[in-house]
Short mmCIF file of C-alpha atoms in Angstrom, two decimals:
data_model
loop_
_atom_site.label_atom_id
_atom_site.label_comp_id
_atom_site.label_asym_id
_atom_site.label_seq_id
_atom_site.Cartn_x
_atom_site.Cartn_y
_atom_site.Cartn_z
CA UNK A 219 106.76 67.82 192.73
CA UNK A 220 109.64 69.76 191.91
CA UNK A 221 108.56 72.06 188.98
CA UNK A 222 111.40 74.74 189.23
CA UNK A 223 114.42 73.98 191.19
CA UNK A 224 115.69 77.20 193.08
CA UNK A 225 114.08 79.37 190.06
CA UNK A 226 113.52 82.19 192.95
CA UNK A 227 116.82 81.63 195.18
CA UNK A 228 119.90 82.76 192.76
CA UNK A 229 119.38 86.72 193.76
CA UNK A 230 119.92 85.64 197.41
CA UNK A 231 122.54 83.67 197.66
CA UNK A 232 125.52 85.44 199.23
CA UNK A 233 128.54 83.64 198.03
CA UNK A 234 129.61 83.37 194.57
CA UNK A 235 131.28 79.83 195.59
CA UNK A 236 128.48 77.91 196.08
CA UNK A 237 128.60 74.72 194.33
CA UNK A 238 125.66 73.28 192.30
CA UNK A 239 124.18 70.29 191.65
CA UNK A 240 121.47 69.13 189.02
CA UNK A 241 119.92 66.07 188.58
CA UNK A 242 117.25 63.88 188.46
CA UNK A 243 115.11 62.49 191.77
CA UNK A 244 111.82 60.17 191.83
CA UNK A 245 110.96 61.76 188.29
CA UNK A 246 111.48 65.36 189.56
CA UNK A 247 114.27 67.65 188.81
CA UNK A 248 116.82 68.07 191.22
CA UNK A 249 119.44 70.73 192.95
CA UNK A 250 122.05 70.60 195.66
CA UNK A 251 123.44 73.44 196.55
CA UNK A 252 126.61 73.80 199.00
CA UNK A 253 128.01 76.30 200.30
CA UNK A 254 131.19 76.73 202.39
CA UNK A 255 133.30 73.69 200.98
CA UNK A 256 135.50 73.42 198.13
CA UNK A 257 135.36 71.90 194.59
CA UNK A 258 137.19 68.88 195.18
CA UNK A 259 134.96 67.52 198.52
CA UNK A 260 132.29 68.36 196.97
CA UNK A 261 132.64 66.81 193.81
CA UNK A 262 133.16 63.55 196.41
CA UNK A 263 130.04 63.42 198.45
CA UNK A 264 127.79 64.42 195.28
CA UNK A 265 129.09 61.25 193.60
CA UNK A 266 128.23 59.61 196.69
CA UNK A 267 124.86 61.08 196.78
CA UNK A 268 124.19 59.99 193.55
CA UNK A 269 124.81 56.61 194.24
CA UNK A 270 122.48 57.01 197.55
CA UNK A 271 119.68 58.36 195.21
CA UNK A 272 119.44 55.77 192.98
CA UNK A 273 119.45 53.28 195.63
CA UNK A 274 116.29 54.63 197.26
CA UNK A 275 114.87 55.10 194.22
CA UNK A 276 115.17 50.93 193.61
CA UNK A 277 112.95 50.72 197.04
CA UNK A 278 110.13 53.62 196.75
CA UNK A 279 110.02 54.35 192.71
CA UNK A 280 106.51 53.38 191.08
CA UNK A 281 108.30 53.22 187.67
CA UNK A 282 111.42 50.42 188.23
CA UNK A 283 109.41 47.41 187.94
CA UNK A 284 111.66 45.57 190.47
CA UNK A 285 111.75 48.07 193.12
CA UNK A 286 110.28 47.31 196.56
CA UNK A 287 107.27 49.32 195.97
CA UNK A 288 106.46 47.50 192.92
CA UNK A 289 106.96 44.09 194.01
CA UNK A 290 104.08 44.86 196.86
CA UNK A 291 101.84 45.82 194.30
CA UNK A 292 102.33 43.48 191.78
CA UNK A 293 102.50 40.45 194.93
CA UNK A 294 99.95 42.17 197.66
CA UNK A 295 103.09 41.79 199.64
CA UNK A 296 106.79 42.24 200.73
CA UNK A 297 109.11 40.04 202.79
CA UNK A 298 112.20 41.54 204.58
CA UNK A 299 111.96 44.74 202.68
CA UNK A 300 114.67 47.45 203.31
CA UNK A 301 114.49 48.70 206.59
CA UNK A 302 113.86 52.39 204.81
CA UNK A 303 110.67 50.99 203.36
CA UNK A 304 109.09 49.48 206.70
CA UNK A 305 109.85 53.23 208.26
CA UNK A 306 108.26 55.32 205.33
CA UNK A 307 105.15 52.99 204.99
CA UNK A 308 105.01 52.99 208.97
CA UNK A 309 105.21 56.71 208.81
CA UNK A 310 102.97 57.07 205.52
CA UNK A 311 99.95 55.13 207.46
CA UNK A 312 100.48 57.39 210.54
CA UNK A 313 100.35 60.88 208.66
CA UNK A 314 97.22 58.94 207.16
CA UNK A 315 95.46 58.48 210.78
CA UNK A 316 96.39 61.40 211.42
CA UNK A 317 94.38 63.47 208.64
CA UNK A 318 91.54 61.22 208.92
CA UNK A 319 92.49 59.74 205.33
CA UNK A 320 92.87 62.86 203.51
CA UNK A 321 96.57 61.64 203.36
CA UNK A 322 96.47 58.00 201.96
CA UNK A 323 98.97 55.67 200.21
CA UNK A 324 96.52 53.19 198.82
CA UNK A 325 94.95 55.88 196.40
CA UNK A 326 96.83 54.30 193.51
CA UNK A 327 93.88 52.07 192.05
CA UNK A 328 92.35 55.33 191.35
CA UNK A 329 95.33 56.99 189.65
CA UNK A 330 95.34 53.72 187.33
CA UNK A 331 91.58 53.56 186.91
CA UNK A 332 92.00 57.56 185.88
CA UNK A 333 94.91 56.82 183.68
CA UNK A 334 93.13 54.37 181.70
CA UNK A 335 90.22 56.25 181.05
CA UNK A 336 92.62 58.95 179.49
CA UNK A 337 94.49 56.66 177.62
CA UNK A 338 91.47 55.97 175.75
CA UNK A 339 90.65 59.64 175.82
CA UNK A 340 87.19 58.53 177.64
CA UNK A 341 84.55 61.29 177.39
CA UNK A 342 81.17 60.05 178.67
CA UNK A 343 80.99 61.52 182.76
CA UNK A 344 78.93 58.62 183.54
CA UNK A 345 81.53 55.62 182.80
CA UNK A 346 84.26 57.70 184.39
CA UNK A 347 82.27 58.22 187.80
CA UNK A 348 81.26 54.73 187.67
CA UNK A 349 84.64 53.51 186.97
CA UNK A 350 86.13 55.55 189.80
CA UNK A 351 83.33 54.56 192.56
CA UNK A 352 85.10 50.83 191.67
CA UNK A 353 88.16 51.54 191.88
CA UNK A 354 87.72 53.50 195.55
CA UNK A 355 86.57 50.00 197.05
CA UNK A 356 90.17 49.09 196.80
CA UNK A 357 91.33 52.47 198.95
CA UNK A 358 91.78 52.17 202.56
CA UNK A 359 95.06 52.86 204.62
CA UNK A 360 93.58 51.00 207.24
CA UNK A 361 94.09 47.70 204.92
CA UNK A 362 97.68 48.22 204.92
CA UNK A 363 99.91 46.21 207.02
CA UNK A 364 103.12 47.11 208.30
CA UNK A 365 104.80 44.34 209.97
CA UNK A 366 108.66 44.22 211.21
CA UNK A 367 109.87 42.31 208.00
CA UNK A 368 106.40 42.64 206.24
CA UNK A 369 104.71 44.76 204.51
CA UNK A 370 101.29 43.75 202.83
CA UNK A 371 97.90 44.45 201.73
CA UNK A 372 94.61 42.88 203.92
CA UNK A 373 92.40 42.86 201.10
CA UNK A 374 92.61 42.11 197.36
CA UNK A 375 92.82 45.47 194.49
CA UNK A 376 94.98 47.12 196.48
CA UNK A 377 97.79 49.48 195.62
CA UNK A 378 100.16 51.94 197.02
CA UNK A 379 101.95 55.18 195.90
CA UNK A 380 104.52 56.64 197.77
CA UNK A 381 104.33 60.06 195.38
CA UNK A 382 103.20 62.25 197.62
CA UNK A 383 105.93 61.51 200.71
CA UNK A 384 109.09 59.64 199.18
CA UNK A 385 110.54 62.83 197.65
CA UNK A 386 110.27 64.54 200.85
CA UNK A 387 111.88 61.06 202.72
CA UNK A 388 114.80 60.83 200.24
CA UNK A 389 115.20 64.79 200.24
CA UNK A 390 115.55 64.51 204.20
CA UNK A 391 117.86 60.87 203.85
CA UNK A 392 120.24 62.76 201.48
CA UNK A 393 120.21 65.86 204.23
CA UNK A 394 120.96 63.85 206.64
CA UNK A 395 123.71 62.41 204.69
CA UNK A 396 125.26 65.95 203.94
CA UNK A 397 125.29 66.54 207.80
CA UNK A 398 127.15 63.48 208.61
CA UNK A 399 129.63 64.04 206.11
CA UNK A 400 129.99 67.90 207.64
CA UNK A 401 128.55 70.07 205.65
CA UNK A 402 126.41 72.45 207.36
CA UNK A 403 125.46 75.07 204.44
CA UNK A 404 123.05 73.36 202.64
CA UNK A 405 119.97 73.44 200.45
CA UNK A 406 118.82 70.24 198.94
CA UNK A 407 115.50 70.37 196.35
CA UNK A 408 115.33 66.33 195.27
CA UNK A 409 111.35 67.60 194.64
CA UNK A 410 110.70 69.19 198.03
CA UNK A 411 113.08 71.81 199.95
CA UNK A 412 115.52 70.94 202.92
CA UNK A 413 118.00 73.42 204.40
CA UNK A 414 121.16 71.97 206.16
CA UNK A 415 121.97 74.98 207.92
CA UNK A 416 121.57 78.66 206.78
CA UNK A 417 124.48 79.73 203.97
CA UNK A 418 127.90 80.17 205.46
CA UNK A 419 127.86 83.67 206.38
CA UNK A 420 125.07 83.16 208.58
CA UNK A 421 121.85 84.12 206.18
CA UNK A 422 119.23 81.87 205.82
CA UNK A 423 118.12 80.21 202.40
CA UNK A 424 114.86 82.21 200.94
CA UNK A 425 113.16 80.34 199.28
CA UNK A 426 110.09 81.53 196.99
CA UNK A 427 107.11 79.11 196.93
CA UNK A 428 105.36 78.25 193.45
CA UNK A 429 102.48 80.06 192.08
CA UNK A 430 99.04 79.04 191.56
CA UNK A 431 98.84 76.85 188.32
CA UNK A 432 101.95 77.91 186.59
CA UNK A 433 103.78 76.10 189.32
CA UNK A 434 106.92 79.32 188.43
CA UNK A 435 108.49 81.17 191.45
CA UNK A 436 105.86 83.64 193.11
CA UNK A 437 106.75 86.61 195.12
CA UNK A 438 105.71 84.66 198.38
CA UNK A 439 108.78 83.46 199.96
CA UNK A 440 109.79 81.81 203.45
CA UNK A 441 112.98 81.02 205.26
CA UNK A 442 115.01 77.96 205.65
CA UNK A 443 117.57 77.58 208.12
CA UNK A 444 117.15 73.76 209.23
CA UNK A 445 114.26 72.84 208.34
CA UNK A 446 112.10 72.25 204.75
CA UNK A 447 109.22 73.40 202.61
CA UNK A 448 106.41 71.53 200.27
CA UNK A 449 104.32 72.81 198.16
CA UNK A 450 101.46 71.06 196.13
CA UNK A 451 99.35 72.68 193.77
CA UNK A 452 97.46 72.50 190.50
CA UNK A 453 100.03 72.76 188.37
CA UNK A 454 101.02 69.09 188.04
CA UNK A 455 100.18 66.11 186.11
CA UNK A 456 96.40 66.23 184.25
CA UNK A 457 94.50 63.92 182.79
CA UNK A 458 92.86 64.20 179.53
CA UNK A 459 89.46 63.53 180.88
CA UNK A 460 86.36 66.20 180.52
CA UNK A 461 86.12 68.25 184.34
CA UNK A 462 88.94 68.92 186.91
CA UNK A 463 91.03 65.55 186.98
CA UNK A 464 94.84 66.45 188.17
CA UNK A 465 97.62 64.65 189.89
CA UNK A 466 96.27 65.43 193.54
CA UNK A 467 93.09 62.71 194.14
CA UNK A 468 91.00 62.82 197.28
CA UNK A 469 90.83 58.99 198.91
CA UNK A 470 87.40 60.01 199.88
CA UNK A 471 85.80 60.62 196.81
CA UNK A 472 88.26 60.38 193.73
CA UNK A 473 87.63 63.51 192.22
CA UNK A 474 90.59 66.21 192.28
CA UNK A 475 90.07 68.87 195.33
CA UNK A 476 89.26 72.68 194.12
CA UNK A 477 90.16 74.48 197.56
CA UNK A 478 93.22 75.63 197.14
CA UNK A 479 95.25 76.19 193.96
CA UNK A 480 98.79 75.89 195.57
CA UNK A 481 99.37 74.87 199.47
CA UNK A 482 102.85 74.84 200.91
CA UNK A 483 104.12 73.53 204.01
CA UNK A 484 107.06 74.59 206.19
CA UNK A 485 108.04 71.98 208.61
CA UNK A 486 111.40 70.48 210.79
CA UNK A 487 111.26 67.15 207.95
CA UNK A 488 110.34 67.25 203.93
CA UNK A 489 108.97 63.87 204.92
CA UNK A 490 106.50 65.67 207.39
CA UNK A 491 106.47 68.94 204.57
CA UNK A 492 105.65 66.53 201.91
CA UNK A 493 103.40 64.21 203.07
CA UNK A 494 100.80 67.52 204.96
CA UNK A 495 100.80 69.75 201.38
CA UNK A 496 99.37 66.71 199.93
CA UNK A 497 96.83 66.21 202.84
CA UNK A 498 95.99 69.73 203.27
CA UNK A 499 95.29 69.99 200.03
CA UNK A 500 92.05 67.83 200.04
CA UNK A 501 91.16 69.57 203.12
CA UNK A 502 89.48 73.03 204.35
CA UNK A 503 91.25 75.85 206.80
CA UNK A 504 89.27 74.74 209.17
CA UNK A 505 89.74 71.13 209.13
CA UNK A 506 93.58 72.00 208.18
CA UNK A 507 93.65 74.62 212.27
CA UNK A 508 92.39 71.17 213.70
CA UNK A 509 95.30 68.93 212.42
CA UNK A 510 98.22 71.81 213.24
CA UNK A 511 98.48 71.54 216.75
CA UNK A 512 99.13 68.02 216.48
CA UNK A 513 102.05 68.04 213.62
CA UNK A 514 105.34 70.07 214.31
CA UNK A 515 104.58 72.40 210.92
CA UNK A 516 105.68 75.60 211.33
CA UNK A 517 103.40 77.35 208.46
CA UNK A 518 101.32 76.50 206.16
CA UNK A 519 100.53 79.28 202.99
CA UNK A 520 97.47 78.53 201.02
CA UNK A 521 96.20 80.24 197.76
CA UNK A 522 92.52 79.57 197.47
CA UNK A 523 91.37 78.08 194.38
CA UNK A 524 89.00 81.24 193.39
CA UNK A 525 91.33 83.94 193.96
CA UNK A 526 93.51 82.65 190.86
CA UNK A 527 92.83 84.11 187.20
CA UNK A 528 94.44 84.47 184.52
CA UNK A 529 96.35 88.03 185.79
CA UNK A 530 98.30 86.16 188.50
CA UNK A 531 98.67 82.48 188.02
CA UNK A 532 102.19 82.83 186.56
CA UNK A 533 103.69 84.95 189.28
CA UNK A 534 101.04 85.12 192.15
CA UNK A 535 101.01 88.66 191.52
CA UNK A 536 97.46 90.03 193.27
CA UNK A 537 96.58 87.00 195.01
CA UNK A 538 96.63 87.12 198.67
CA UNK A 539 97.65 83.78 200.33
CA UNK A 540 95.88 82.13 203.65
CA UNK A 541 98.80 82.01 206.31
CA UNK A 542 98.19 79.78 209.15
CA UNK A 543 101.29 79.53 211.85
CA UNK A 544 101.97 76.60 213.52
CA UNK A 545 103.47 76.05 216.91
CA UNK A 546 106.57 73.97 214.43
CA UNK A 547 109.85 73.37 216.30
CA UNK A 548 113.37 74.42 215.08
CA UNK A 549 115.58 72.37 216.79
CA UNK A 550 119.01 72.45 214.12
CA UNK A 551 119.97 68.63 215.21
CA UNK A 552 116.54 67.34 213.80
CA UNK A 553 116.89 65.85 210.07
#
């Protein structure tokens, strides 16, 4: 989730014309920056994008009580949905094969089962493993169905969240959008990063990734020229239950993972960037070298969960990230 729009990108930008953008996306905060245009087409294809957003937001938003994604939960299924919601739940069930379920959509009876129990500020360890270990019978991506026309669910409980991949789907839509409309110096943030082409004199967008538990700009950085960055982390969402119960939930087990503090992803798609932070979160470096050959990710940068205290967690300062390179393409017609 977006915690600081471009907080660590204003001392790089080269060109005192770039024209900004702030809204709001899925919940998160949101930037646009372009670069290379003037005022007055600019002002057009942000009203346009605005437009675009809020569309996609009626399909994939958990919180619009008629959007696509809530009428398959509330119905256990979806006739003739947009086209854009048969492709992300097509692709959200793949990136879940793929990780072996560390990725999985239908994790959202256990973000409602959580919720509850901190709604009513539930203290007693026992009830809340026991009412978790219920709520994981109704987790499976495997019991999600995606049909041409059709979505639906195979067994009864079931509910999906699209949290942890529609940013990054929207962020690349809108990208896309930007491109066909020709502009080529680019940096979209609608929750996860997406450069559309480097700034107009040539440089690429740095971009620095969050810190450990603050979630602020660290000194870690990377470089976008075409493609995007995701980072996931601690520093989201808690829930007021006794132990270590935060917005990222393993589908295996329900409890909230405590390898890494913040893991970012740098890949050709936010969809791709987006939906692997989330994933590689729950998972180990070793289990995370075994997925990378078979994703296009360029690099992944991982703090470990015990290298944080309280010194660094607000700037990263003294920590020393995990780097693993991937074998990612940069092709600059791929959005």
């Amino acid at each position: 989730m977006a915690g600081f729009p471009f907080a660590g990108l204003a001392s790089t930008l080269r060109s005192a014309s770039v024209h900004r953008w702030h809204g709001t996306a899925l919940g998160a905060q949101a930037t646009i920056l372009l670069d290379g245009t003037n005022k007055e087409h600019a002002d057009q294809v942000l009203a346009d994008i605005v437009v675009e957003i809020d569309r996609l937001e009626n399909i994939f938003s958990l919180y619009r009580p008629a959007s696509t994604l809530s009428r398959l939960n509330a119905q256990s299924e979806v006739g003739d949905p947009e086209q854009e919601f048969i492709d992300l739940m097509a692709r959200a069930t793949g990136f879940a094969a793929l990780t072996n379920g560390a990725f999985d959509p239908t994790i959202q009876p256990v973000w409602q089962a959580l919720a509850g129990l901190s709604l009513h500020k539930t203290t007693d360890r026992g009830q809340i493993e026991a009412v978790v270990a219920h709520s994981l019978k109704a987790v499976g991506y495997r019991d999600l169905v995606v049909e041409e026309g059709r979505v639906s669910f195979a067994r009864r409980g079931m509910a999906v969240t699209l949290n942890g991949i529609a940013q990054g789907y929207i962020t690349d839509r809108i990208a896309a959008l930007l491109r066909q409309r020709g502009f080529n110096h680019v940096l979209v943030d609608l929750g996860e990063q997406r450069a559309v082409g480097p700034q107009a004199d040539g440089a690429n967008w740095r971009v620095r990734i969050k810190a450990p538990i603050s979630g602020q700009p660290a000194r870690e950085a990377v470089d976008l020229g075409t493609d995007a960055l995701a980072t996931s982390g601690t520093y989201g969402f808690r829930f007021d239950l006794p132990g270590q119960r935060f917005h990222l939930i393993d589908p295996k087990n329900g409890t909230s993972p405590a390898l890494w503090s913040s893991l970012s992803v740098q890949a050709p798609s936010a969809t791709t960037a987006d939906a692997l932070s989330t994933a590689f979160s729950m998972m180990s470096e070793h289990e995370i070298r075994k997925v990378l050959p078979l994703t296009d990710v360029s690099l992944v940068i991982g703090f470990p969960h015990a290298a944080t205290d309280a010194t660094n967690v607000l700037t990263g300062a003294g920590v020393m990230p995990t780097r693993i390179v991937g074998a990612g393409r940069r092709d600059p017609s791929q959005i």
